[in-house]
């Protein structure tokens, strides 16, 4: 019995040790400066002051856009069981170590469901948890985006189990993973993932038709629909107000009529977001290559560089001024406006992914291949205009 449990216990222990070691400065009281989080603290300052003075939660703030509901920037989640679950999943380990621990654990569960050897699954989970892209997201302060990502492996695990006729277990894991993903409150990540699941459904349907197992397919699909509804219900207090509020923002219809023809590049004069605004963060082809070739698009927009480096000496010579010991240099030359770092997933990880596509059989293979291709095409935005205008 112990021998069977050993790899799973070892995985949890190793993930904890690795995360605590990697993020040890946090346990020394040090805090990473995260751009978006610093901005967020300014946004919620009025809300926090009101809470301290009155003991009540404010539902409106005047500190953003001349006034807006607070639930868009400081969600109130009292009584939501998912809040308790995500804290338990971290085993009491504070962020960022606890956040990356959950990411590794989530991916480990998915790999085990995919029948990967547990010892090998540990390696895959670590590669996922500490991938450069995740670290860049955290450093930039995109915490909600990162949280939405780390729960997606649970969603995938639930889907796979459901289509293996393990309806109850699959539905439960799917509902939990989807609920936590929605709880993270990053609708874009949830939306794009749902789009990729269309390929999973098509692949499973084709297999079901070939195997004459359409009734089983319908049972699995029904299970996932029920799980999805449960997840939506558990986060409805955030989703429904967001949908309602969106109509009164630049994402809704314009409330003022423009003189003459509406400007298609102005979100205030068009229904929904203007194309240029929505596509403002479109990857270029070189940015896609940076996912597996380190440094092909440079580094970050403000990369720390030593004044004794070749760049530092050249700038000193040209400006005739003494630079600080380290300074931020614009070392990124991709298509994005700016970035904290490359969208790098790892050359070895990408190699094994491609090798897996050539070796693995079944619907999961086609879902991953088409889903990844679809995601890459979406990320190109205005640089693949014909496709993204159609979508």
mmCIF file of C-alpha atoms in Angstrom:
data_model
loop_
_atom_site.group_PDB
_atom_site.id
_atom_site.type_symbol
_atom_site.label_atom_id
_atom_site.label_comp_id
_atom_site.label_asym_id
_atom_site.label_seq_id
_atom_site.Cartn_x
_atom_site.Cartn_y
_atom_site.Cartn_z
ATOM 1 C CA UNK A 1 0.000 0.000 0.000
ATOM 2 C CA UNK A 2 2.758 2.419 0.989
ATOM 3 C CA UNK A 3 4.697 1.677 -2.199
ATOM 4 C CA UNK A 4 1.646 2.656 -4.255
ATOM 5 C CA UNK A 5 1.248 5.910 -2.351
ATOM 6 C CA UNK A 6 4.973 6.721 -2.339
ATOM 7 C CA UNK A 7 5.177 8.604 -5.671
ATOM 8 C CA UNK A 8 2.138 10.724 -4.767
ATOM 9 C CA UNK A 9 3.459 11.581 -1.306
ATOM 10 C CA UNK A 10 6.890 12.244 -2.801
ATOM 11 C CA UNK A 11 5.318 14.559 -5.379
ATOM 12 C CA UNK A 12 3.578 16.678 -2.748
ATOM 13 C CA UNK A 13 6.692 16.825 -0.556
ATOM 14 C CA UNK A 14 8.952 17.713 -3.483
ATOM 15 C CA UNK A 15 6.594 20.417 -4.736
ATOM 16 C CA UNK A 16 6.512 21.998 -1.269
ATOM 17 C CA UNK A 17 10.295 21.887 -0.846
ATOM 18 C CA UNK A 18 10.881 23.221 -4.345
ATOM 19 C CA UNK A 19 8.425 26.115 -4.029
ATOM 20 C CA UNK A 20 9.590 27.101 -0.550
ATOM 21 C CA UNK A 21 13.229 26.977 -1.678
ATOM 22 C CA UNK A 22 12.646 28.844 -4.929
ATOM 23 C CA UNK A 23 10.586 31.548 -3.243
ATOM 24 C CA UNK A 24 12.530 31.570 0.015
ATOM 25 C CA UNK A 25 12.956 35.383 -0.006
ATOM 26 C CA UNK A 26 9.194 35.665 0.636
ATOM 27 C CA UNK A 27 9.669 33.834 3.953
ATOM 28 C CA UNK A 28 12.340 36.382 4.866
ATOM 29 C CA UNK A 29 9.717 39.105 4.598
ATOM 30 C CA UNK A 30 10.738 40.300 1.149
ATOM 31 C CA UNK A 31 8.068 41.277 -1.372
ATOM 32 C CA UNK A 32 8.350 41.273 -5.157
ATOM 33 C CA UNK A 33 7.388 44.535 -6.816
ATOM 34 C CA UNK A 34 4.609 43.697 -9.267
ATOM 35 C CA UNK A 35 3.492 46.487 -11.603
ATOM 36 C CA UNK A 36 -0.202 45.673 -11.905
ATOM 37 C CA UNK A 37 -0.522 44.876 -8.196
ATOM 38 C CA UNK A 38 1.004 48.259 -7.306
ATOM 39 C CA UNK A 39 -1.608 49.938 -9.515
ATOM 40 C CA UNK A 40 -4.354 47.791 -7.972
ATOM 41 C CA UNK A 41 -3.375 48.881 -4.461
ATOM 42 C CA UNK A 42 -3.949 52.472 -5.507
ATOM 43 C CA UNK A 43 -7.329 51.553 -6.987
ATOM 44 C CA UNK A 44 -8.605 49.900 -3.802
ATOM 45 C CA UNK A 45 -7.153 52.370 -1.293
ATOM 46 C CA UNK A 46 -10.429 54.285 -0.957
ATOM 47 C CA UNK A 47 -12.313 51.003 -0.475
ATOM 48 C CA UNK A 48 -9.957 49.850 2.267
ATOM 49 C CA UNK A 49 -10.131 53.204 4.070
ATOM 50 C CA UNK A 50 -13.937 53.070 4.021
ATOM 51 C CA UNK A 51 -13.831 49.539 5.413
ATOM 52 C CA UNK A 52 -11.499 50.611 8.232
ATOM 53 C CA UNK A 53 -13.646 53.624 9.126
ATOM 54 C CA UNK A 54 -17.096 52.024 8.965
ATOM 55 C CA UNK A 55 -16.532 48.281 9.121
ATOM 56 C CA UNK A 56 -18.682 47.940 5.987
ATOM 57 C CA UNK A 57 -17.851 46.871 2.449
ATOM 58 C CA UNK A 58 -18.130 49.649 -0.129
ATOM 59 C CA UNK A 59 -19.910 48.744 -3.350
ATOM 60 C CA UNK A 60 -18.886 51.918 -5.203
ATOM 61 C CA UNK A 61 -15.630 53.812 -5.550
ATOM 62 C CA UNK A 62 -14.919 57.250 -7.005
ATOM 63 C CA UNK A 63 -11.209 56.562 -7.488
ATOM 64 C CA UNK A 64 -11.575 54.838 -10.880
ATOM 65 C CA UNK A 65 -13.037 56.240 -14.133
ATOM 66 C CA UNK A 66 -15.004 58.888 -12.248
ATOM 67 C CA UNK A 67 -16.849 56.175 -10.329
ATOM 68 C CA UNK A 68 -17.485 52.447 -10.767
ATOM 69 C CA UNK A 69 -18.677 49.368 -8.819
ATOM 70 C CA UNK A 70 -16.041 47.965 -6.473
ATOM 71 C CA UNK A 71 -16.747 44.336 -7.341
ATOM 72 C CA UNK A 72 -14.729 44.785 -10.530
ATOM 73 C CA UNK A 73 -11.525 45.609 -8.682
ATOM 74 C CA UNK A 74 -11.965 44.161 -5.186
ATOM 75 C CA UNK A 75 -14.340 41.193 -5.255
ATOM 76 C CA UNK A 76 -16.270 40.357 -2.088
ATOM 77 C CA UNK A 77 -16.239 36.571 -1.741
ATOM 78 C CA UNK A 78 -17.679 36.046 1.706
ATOM 79 C CA UNK A 79 -19.360 32.684 2.053
ATOM 80 C CA UNK A 80 -17.975 31.311 -1.215
ATOM 81 C CA UNK A 81 -16.770 27.764 -0.565
ATOM 82 C CA UNK A 82 -14.275 27.986 -3.424
ATOM 83 C CA UNK A 83 -12.312 30.543 -1.405
ATOM 84 C CA UNK A 84 -11.891 27.960 1.344
ATOM 85 C CA UNK A 85 -11.004 25.203 -1.133
ATOM 86 C CA UNK A 86 -8.248 27.188 -2.826
ATOM 87 C CA UNK A 87 -6.749 28.040 0.567
ATOM 88 C CA UNK A 88 -6.816 24.370 1.578
ATOM 89 C CA UNK A 89 -5.206 23.411 -1.734
ATOM 90 C CA UNK A 90 -2.260 25.658 -0.883
ATOM 91 C CA UNK A 91 -1.804 23.803 2.432
ATOM 92 C CA UNK A 92 -1.573 27.150 4.169
ATOM 93 C CA UNK A 93 1.477 28.192 2.142
ATOM 94 C CA UNK A 94 1.240 31.916 1.296
ATOM 95 C CA UNK A 95 1.738 33.256 -2.221
ATOM 96 C CA UNK A 96 3.722 33.119 -4.365
ATOM 97 C CA UNK A 97 5.042 29.757 -3.120
ATOM 98 C CA UNK A 98 1.533 28.452 -2.406
ATOM 99 C CA UNK A 99 0.252 29.545 -5.802
ATOM 100 C CA UNK A 100 2.982 27.735 -7.718
ATOM 101 C CA UNK A 101 2.548 24.672 -5.488
ATOM 102 C CA UNK A 102 -1.098 24.432 -6.542
ATOM 103 C CA UNK A 103 -0.047 24.814 -10.176
ATOM 104 C CA UNK A 104 2.327 21.862 -9.907
ATOM 105 C CA UNK A 105 -0.221 19.757 -8.022
ATOM 106 C CA UNK A 106 -2.948 20.520 -10.552
ATOM 107 C CA UNK A 107 -0.751 19.553 -13.502
ATOM 108 C CA UNK A 108 0.450 16.415 -11.691
ATOM 109 C CA UNK A 109 -3.160 15.277 -11.255
ATOM 110 C CA UNK A 110 -3.837 15.823 -14.951
ATOM 111 C CA UNK A 111 -0.785 13.809 -16.003
ATOM 112 C CA UNK A 112 -1.735 10.941 -13.684
ATOM 113 C CA UNK A 113 -5.221 10.948 -15.222
ATOM 114 C CA UNK A 114 -3.506 10.751 -18.622
ATOM 115 C CA UNK A 115 -1.828 7.574 -17.274
ATOM 116 C CA UNK A 116 1.645 9.052 -17.219
ATOM 117 C CA UNK A 117 3.986 7.283 -14.793
ATOM 118 C CA UNK A 118 3.685 9.210 -11.478
ATOM 119 C CA UNK A 119 7.459 9.665 -11.195
ATOM 120 C CA UNK A 120 7.587 11.105 -14.698
ATOM 121 C CA UNK A 121 4.489 13.181 -13.957
ATOM 122 C CA UNK A 122 6.458 14.898 -11.181
ATOM 123 C CA UNK A 123 8.951 16.169 -13.764
ATOM 124 C CA UNK A 124 6.164 17.406 -16.019
ATOM 125 C CA UNK A 125 4.422 19.172 -13.142
ATOM 126 C CA UNK A 126 7.606 21.003 -12.161
ATOM 127 C CA UNK A 127 8.196 22.024 -15.786
ATOM 128 C CA UNK A 128 4.672 23.448 -15.926
ATOM 129 C CA UNK A 129 4.760 25.182 -12.553
ATOM 130 C CA UNK A 130 8.102 26.924 -13.001
ATOM 131 C CA UNK A 131 7.863 27.685 -16.710
ATOM 132 C CA UNK A 132 9.250 31.120 -17.523
ATOM 133 C CA UNK A 133 5.895 32.407 -18.723
ATOM 134 C CA UNK A 134 4.264 31.734 -15.335
ATOM 135 C CA UNK A 135 7.059 33.535 -13.502
ATOM 136 C CA UNK A 136 6.826 36.504 -15.877
ATOM 137 C CA UNK A 137 3.056 36.677 -15.324
ATOM 138 C CA UNK A 138 3.525 36.757 -11.563
ATOM 139 C CA UNK A 139 6.283 39.370 -11.727
ATOM 140 C CA UNK A 140 4.072 41.579 -13.901
ATOM 141 C CA UNK A 141 1.256 41.316 -11.360
ATOM 142 C CA UNK A 142 -1.071 39.268 -13.591
ATOM 143 C CA UNK A 143 -2.043 37.144 -10.614
ATOM 144 C CA UNK A 144 -5.644 36.471 -11.633
ATOM 145 C CA UNK A 145 -4.489 35.342 -15.080
ATOM 146 C CA UNK A 146 -1.933 32.996 -13.537
ATOM 147 C CA UNK A 147 -4.506 31.609 -11.114
ATOM 148 C CA UNK A 148 -6.922 30.930 -13.964
ATOM 149 C CA UNK A 149 -4.174 29.052 -15.814
ATOM 150 C CA UNK A 150 -3.058 26.832 -12.933
ATOM 151 C CA UNK A 151 -6.566 25.421 -12.443
ATOM 152 C CA UNK A 152 -7.041 24.498 -16.118
ATOM 153 C CA UNK A 153 -5.271 21.106 -15.768
ATOM 154 C CA UNK A 154 -8.010 20.084 -13.318
ATOM 155 C CA UNK A 155 -10.636 21.011 -15.898
ATOM 156 C CA UNK A 156 -8.860 18.886 -18.504
ATOM 157 C CA UNK A 157 -8.530 15.960 -16.081
ATOM 158 C CA UNK A 158 -12.265 16.060 -15.398
ATOM 159 C CA UNK A 159 -13.089 16.109 -19.110
ATOM 160 C CA UNK A 160 -10.888 13.102 -19.821
ATOM 161 C CA UNK A 161 -12.331 11.078 -16.931
ATOM 162 C CA UNK A 162 -15.887 11.847 -17.990
ATOM 163 C CA UNK A 163 -15.252 10.511 -21.486
ATOM 164 C CA UNK A 164 -13.702 7.396 -19.956
ATOM 165 C CA UNK A 165 -17.117 6.704 -18.447
ATOM 166 C CA UNK A 166 -16.015 7.759 -14.953
ATOM 167 C CA UNK A 167 -18.900 10.180 -14.914
ATOM 168 C CA UNK A 168 -19.129 10.982 -11.209
ATOM 169 C CA UNK A 169 -15.410 11.465 -10.594
ATOM 170 C CA UNK A 170 -14.885 13.274 -13.884
ATOM 171 C CA UNK A 171 -17.856 15.548 -13.354
ATOM 172 C CA UNK A 172 -16.745 16.398 -9.810
ATOM 173 C CA UNK A 173 -13.173 17.259 -10.828
ATOM 174 C CA UNK A 174 -14.429 19.203 -13.848
ATOM 175 C CA UNK A 175 -16.858 21.211 -11.715
ATOM 176 C CA UNK A 176 -14.160 21.928 -9.126
ATOM 177 C CA UNK A 177 -11.539 22.941 -11.689
ATOM 178 C CA UNK A 178 -13.978 25.092 -13.653
ATOM 179 C CA UNK A 179 -15.289 26.709 -10.488
ATOM 180 C CA UNK A 180 -11.772 27.597 -9.321
ATOM 181 C CA UNK A 181 -10.892 28.870 -12.786
ATOM 182 C CA UNK A 182 -13.928 31.167 -12.787
ATOM 183 C CA UNK A 183 -13.248 32.120 -9.159
ATOM 184 C CA UNK A 184 -9.877 33.499 -10.301
ATOM 185 C CA UNK A 185 -11.929 36.102 -12.191
ATOM 186 C CA UNK A 186 -10.082 36.324 -15.488
ATOM 187 C CA UNK A 187 -12.889 35.895 -18.060
ATOM 188 C CA UNK A 188 -10.598 36.107 -21.083
ATOM 189 C CA UNK A 189 -8.579 33.041 -20.074
ATOM 190 C CA UNK A 190 -11.746 31.071 -19.344
ATOM 191 C CA UNK A 191 -13.307 32.151 -22.645
ATOM 192 C CA UNK A 192 -10.320 31.213 -24.799
ATOM 193 C CA UNK A 193 -10.010 27.836 -23.093
ATOM 194 C CA UNK A 194 -13.689 27.093 -23.742
ATOM 195 C CA UNK A 195 -13.077 27.795 -27.443
ATOM 196 C CA UNK A 196 -10.340 25.144 -27.533
ATOM 197 C CA UNK A 197 -12.618 22.539 -25.924
ATOM 198 C CA UNK A 198 -14.715 22.569 -29.101
ATOM 199 C CA UNK A 199 -11.914 20.565 -30.726
ATOM 200 C CA UNK A 200 -11.950 18.122 -27.812
ATOM 201 C CA UNK A 201 -15.680 17.614 -28.223
ATOM 202 C CA UNK A 202 -15.401 17.089 -31.981
ATOM 203 C CA UNK A 203 -12.563 14.571 -31.547
ATOM 204 C CA UNK A 204 -14.520 12.626 -28.919
ATOM 205 C CA UNK A 205 -17.672 12.685 -31.049
ATOM 206 C CA UNK A 206 -15.825 11.294 -34.079
ATOM 207 C CA UNK A 207 -14.375 8.531 -31.901
ATOM 208 C CA UNK A 208 -17.808 7.780 -30.420
ATOM 209 C CA UNK A 209 -19.341 7.480 -33.893
ATOM 210 C CA UNK A 210 -16.536 5.172 -35.019
ATOM 211 C CA UNK A 211 -16.953 3.002 -31.900
ATOM 212 C CA UNK A 212 -20.764 3.193 -32.040
ATOM 213 C CA UNK A 213 -20.742 4.676 -28.549
ATOM 214 C CA UNK A 214 -22.786 7.841 -29.086
ATOM 215 C CA UNK A 215 -24.977 7.225 -25.960
ATOM 216 C CA UNK A 216 -21.831 7.139 -23.805
ATOM 217 C CA UNK A 217 -20.648 10.352 -25.482
ATOM 218 C CA UNK A 218 -23.939 12.046 -24.642
ATOM 219 C CA UNK A 219 -23.708 10.886 -21.011
ATOM 220 C CA UNK A 220 -20.193 12.311 -20.698
ATOM 221 C CA UNK A 221 -21.192 15.564 -22.391
ATOM 222 C CA UNK A 222 -24.239 15.840 -20.141
ATOM 223 C CA UNK A 223 -22.074 15.246 -17.083
ATOM 224 C CA UNK A 224 -19.756 18.073 -18.108
ATOM 225 C CA UNK A 225 -22.689 20.393 -18.792
ATOM 226 C CA UNK A 226 -24.008 19.745 -15.279
ATOM 227 C CA UNK A 227 -20.525 20.294 -13.843
ATOM 228 C CA UNK A 228 -20.205 23.528 -15.797
ATOM 229 C CA UNK A 229 -23.554 24.778 -14.527
ATOM 230 C CA UNK A 230 -22.509 24.017 -10.947
ATOM 231 C CA UNK A 231 -19.282 25.959 -11.495
ATOM 232 C CA UNK A 232 -21.170 28.892 -13.003
ATOM 233 C CA UNK A 233 -23.601 28.843 -10.101
ATOM 234 C CA UNK A 234 -20.783 28.915 -7.560
ATOM 235 C CA UNK A 235 -19.357 32.082 -9.139
ATOM 236 C CA UNK A 236 -22.606 33.695 -10.308
ATOM 237 C CA UNK A 237 -22.276 36.464 -7.712
ATOM 238 C CA UNK A 238 -19.280 37.717 -9.689
ATOM 239 C CA UNK A 239 -20.212 36.721 -13.247
ATOM 240 C CA UNK A 240 -23.746 38.153 -13.381
ATOM 241 C CA UNK A 241 -22.841 41.645 -12.067
ATOM 242 C CA UNK A 242 -19.911 41.690 -14.502
ATOM 243 C CA UNK A 243 -22.199 40.919 -17.452
ATOM 244 C CA UNK A 244 -24.615 43.603 -16.318
ATOM 245 C CA UNK A 245 -21.899 46.201 -15.771
ATOM 246 C CA UNK A 246 -20.215 45.474 -19.135
ATOM 247 C CA UNK A 247 -23.170 47.054 -20.954
ATOM 248 C CA UNK A 248 -22.384 50.383 -19.263
ATOM 249 C CA UNK A 249 -18.697 50.359 -20.178
ATOM 250 C CA UNK A 250 -16.767 50.824 -23.418
ATOM 251 C CA UNK A 251 -17.662 47.181 -24.164
ATOM 252 C CA UNK A 252 -21.346 48.090 -24.496
ATOM 253 C CA UNK A 253 -23.264 50.318 -26.875
ATOM 254 C CA UNK A 254 -22.288 54.028 -27.112
ATOM 255 C CA UNK A 255 -24.580 56.296 -25.089
ATOM 256 C CA UNK A 256 -23.774 59.448 -27.094
ATOM 257 C CA UNK A 257 -24.267 59.897 -30.815
ATOM 258 C CA UNK A 258 -21.219 61.093 -32.730
ATOM 259 C CA UNK A 259 -21.537 63.865 -35.280
ATOM 260 C CA UNK A 260 -21.121 62.363 -38.725
ATOM 261 C CA UNK A 261 -19.855 58.825 -39.208
ATOM 262 C CA UNK A 262 -18.749 56.968 -36.038
ATOM 263 C CA UNK A 263 -14.992 56.531 -35.701
ATOM 264 C CA UNK A 264 -14.308 52.760 -35.962
ATOM 265 C CA UNK A 265 -11.117 53.265 -33.936
ATOM 266 C CA UNK A 266 -13.008 54.732 -30.968
ATOM 267 C CA UNK A 267 -14.540 52.305 -28.464
ATOM 268 C CA UNK A 268 -16.843 55.097 -27.267
ATOM 269 C CA UNK A 269 -18.385 55.420 -30.754
ATOM 270 C CA UNK A 270 -18.725 51.739 -31.686
ATOM 271 C CA UNK A 271 -20.666 48.876 -30.148
ATOM 272 C CA UNK A 272 -18.126 46.785 -28.288
ATOM 273 C CA UNK A 273 -14.398 47.406 -28.288
ATOM 274 C CA UNK A 274 -12.771 49.090 -31.252
ATOM 275 C CA UNK A 275 -10.625 46.722 -33.320
ATOM 276 C CA UNK A 276 -7.364 48.577 -32.624
ATOM 277 C CA UNK A 277 -8.030 48.574 -28.881
ATOM 278 C CA UNK A 278 -9.003 44.897 -28.744
ATOM 279 C CA UNK A 279 -5.934 43.905 -30.787
ATOM 280 C CA UNK A 280 -3.535 46.137 -28.855
ATOM 281 C CA UNK A 281 -1.565 43.177 -27.511
ATOM 282 C CA UNK A 282 -1.152 41.064 -30.621
ATOM 283 C CA UNK A 283 1.825 38.727 -30.808
ATOM 284 C CA UNK A 284 4.082 38.829 -33.808
ATOM 285 C CA UNK A 285 5.486 35.696 -35.438
ATOM 286 C CA UNK A 286 8.770 36.295 -33.634
ATOM 287 C CA UNK A 287 6.904 36.244 -30.312
ATOM 288 C CA UNK A 288 5.612 32.755 -31.122
ATOM 289 C CA UNK A 289 9.169 31.592 -31.740
ATOM 290 C CA UNK A 290 10.135 32.960 -28.324
ATOM 291 C CA UNK A 291 7.968 30.243 -26.752
ATOM 292 C CA UNK A 292 10.698 27.691 -27.526
ATOM 293 C CA UNK A 293 13.759 29.734 -28.587
ATOM 294 C CA UNK A 294 15.103 31.738 -25.630
ATOM 295 C CA UNK A 295 16.011 35.318 -26.453
ATOM 296 C CA UNK A 296 14.792 35.279 -30.056
ATOM 297 C CA UNK A 297 12.642 38.365 -29.342
ATOM 298 C CA UNK A 298 15.007 39.723 -26.720
ATOM 299 C CA UNK A 299 14.127 39.942 -23.057
ATOM 300 C CA UNK A 300 11.947 42.432 -21.214
ATOM 301 C CA UNK A 301 11.193 46.052 -21.987
ATOM 302 C CA UNK A 302 13.142 47.070 -18.906
ATOM 303 C CA UNK A 303 15.733 44.338 -18.456
ATOM 304 C CA UNK A 304 18.270 44.831 -15.629
ATOM 305 C CA UNK A 305 21.681 45.452 -17.202
ATOM 306 C CA UNK A 306 25.039 46.121 -15.546
ATOM 307 C CA UNK A 307 26.699 49.443 -16.291
ATOM 308 C CA UNK A 308 29.905 47.451 -16.900
ATOM 309 C CA UNK A 309 28.249 45.487 -19.710
ATOM 310 C CA UNK A 310 28.910 46.335 -23.346
ATOM 311 C CA UNK A 311 25.560 48.149 -23.551
ATOM 312 C CA UNK A 312 26.262 50.016 -20.324
ATOM 313 C CA UNK A 313 29.694 51.166 -21.442
ATOM 314 C CA UNK A 314 28.354 52.246 -24.840
ATOM 315 C CA UNK A 315 25.541 54.307 -23.267
ATOM 316 C CA UNK A 316 27.985 55.868 -20.805
ATOM 317 C CA UNK A 317 30.281 56.861 -23.660
ATOM 318 C CA UNK A 318 27.478 58.311 -25.777
ATOM 319 C CA UNK A 319 25.732 60.198 -22.972
ATOM 320 C CA UNK A 320 28.813 61.105 -21.009
ATOM 321 C CA UNK A 321 26.910 60.323 -17.809
ATOM 322 C CA UNK A 322 27.503 57.843 -15.006
ATOM 323 C CA UNK A 323 24.853 55.124 -14.944
ATOM 324 C CA UNK A 324 23.699 53.336 -11.784
ATOM 325 C CA UNK A 325 25.250 49.936 -11.083
ATOM 326 C CA UNK A 326 22.265 48.285 -12.779
ATOM 327 C CA UNK A 327 19.673 49.972 -14.967
ATOM 328 C CA UNK A 328 16.636 48.961 -17.016
ATOM 329 C CA UNK A 329 17.357 48.590 -20.717
ATOM 330 C CA UNK A 330 14.777 47.991 -23.494
ATOM 331 C CA UNK A 331 15.952 44.579 -24.680
ATOM 332 C CA UNK A 332 12.659 43.440 -26.212
ATOM 333 C CA UNK A 333 12.151 43.791 -29.964
ATOM 334 C CA UNK A 334 8.990 41.767 -30.573
ATOM 335 C CA UNK A 335 5.591 43.014 -31.729
ATOM 336 C CA UNK A 336 4.061 43.755 -28.312
ATOM 337 C CA UNK A 337 3.941 47.301 -26.965
ATOM 338 C CA UNK A 338 6.063 46.240 -24.005
ATOM 339 C CA UNK A 339 6.547 43.166 -21.854
ATOM 340 C CA UNK A 340 8.157 42.034 -18.608
ATOM 341 C CA UNK A 341 9.698 39.035 -20.325
ATOM 342 C CA UNK A 342 9.368 36.450 -23.077
ATOM 343 C CA UNK A 343 6.487 34.008 -23.487
ATOM 344 C CA UNK A 344 8.898 31.101 -23.017
ATOM 345 C CA UNK A 345 7.607 27.593 -22.276
ATOM 346 C CA UNK A 346 10.893 25.734 -22.647
ATOM 347 C CA UNK A 347 12.617 24.211 -25.669
ATOM 348 C CA UNK A 348 12.701 20.741 -24.109
ATOM 349 C CA UNK A 349 9.025 20.888 -23.092
ATOM 350 C CA UNK A 350 8.013 21.963 -26.611
ATOM 351 C CA UNK A 351 10.154 19.184 -28.111
ATOM 352 C CA UNK A 352 8.460 16.531 -25.974
ATOM 353 C CA UNK A 353 5.069 18.022 -26.840
ATOM 354 C CA UNK A 354 5.730 17.628 -30.563
ATOM 355 C CA UNK A 355 7.150 14.158 -30.041
ATOM 356 C CA UNK A 356 4.050 13.220 -28.039
ATOM 357 C CA UNK A 357 1.798 14.333 -30.876
ATOM 358 C CA UNK A 358 3.557 11.877 -33.178
ATOM 359 C CA UNK A 359 3.360 8.982 -30.707
ATOM 360 C CA UNK A 360 0.078 9.365 -28.812
ATOM 361 C CA UNK A 361 -3.114 8.020 -30.345
ATOM 362 C CA UNK A 362 -6.697 9.026 -29.671
ATOM 363 C CA UNK A 363 -8.853 12.165 -29.473
ATOM 364 C CA UNK A 364 -6.656 13.943 -26.908
ATOM 365 C CA UNK A 365 -3.880 14.120 -29.496
ATOM 366 C CA UNK A 366 -6.048 15.938 -32.036
ATOM 367 C CA UNK A 367 -7.513 18.244 -29.415
ATOM 368 C CA UNK A 368 -4.044 19.305 -28.255
ATOM 369 C CA UNK A 369 -2.735 19.764 -31.791
ATOM 370 C CA UNK A 370 -5.708 21.768 -33.058
ATOM 371 C CA UNK A 371 -6.234 23.579 -29.743
ATOM 372 C CA UNK A 372 -2.628 24.800 -29.592
ATOM 373 C CA UNK A 373 -2.681 25.839 -33.259
ATOM 374 C CA UNK A 374 -5.963 27.684 -32.712
ATOM 375 C CA UNK A 375 -4.569 29.449 -29.632
ATOM 376 C CA UNK A 376 -1.425 30.547 -31.466
ATOM 377 C CA UNK A 377 -3.518 31.937 -34.314
ATOM 378 C CA UNK A 378 -5.711 33.833 -31.835
ATOM 379 C CA UNK A 379 -2.647 35.306 -30.130
ATOM 380 C CA UNK A 380 -1.473 36.857 -33.407
ATOM 381 C CA UNK A 381 -4.470 39.210 -33.282
ATOM 382 C CA UNK A 382 -4.138 42.007 -35.830
ATOM 383 C CA UNK A 383 -1.103 40.258 -37.317
ATOM 384 C CA UNK A 384 -3.504 37.559 -38.549
ATOM 385 C CA UNK A 385 -6.396 39.901 -39.188
ATOM 386 C CA UNK A 386 -8.472 37.741 -41.555
ATOM 387 C CA UNK A 387 -8.709 34.968 -38.957
ATOM 388 C CA UNK A 388 -9.354 37.081 -35.875
ATOM 389 C CA UNK A 389 -11.946 39.281 -37.572
ATOM 390 C CA UNK A 390 -13.774 36.086 -38.512
ATOM 391 C CA UNK A 391 -13.578 34.780 -34.925
#
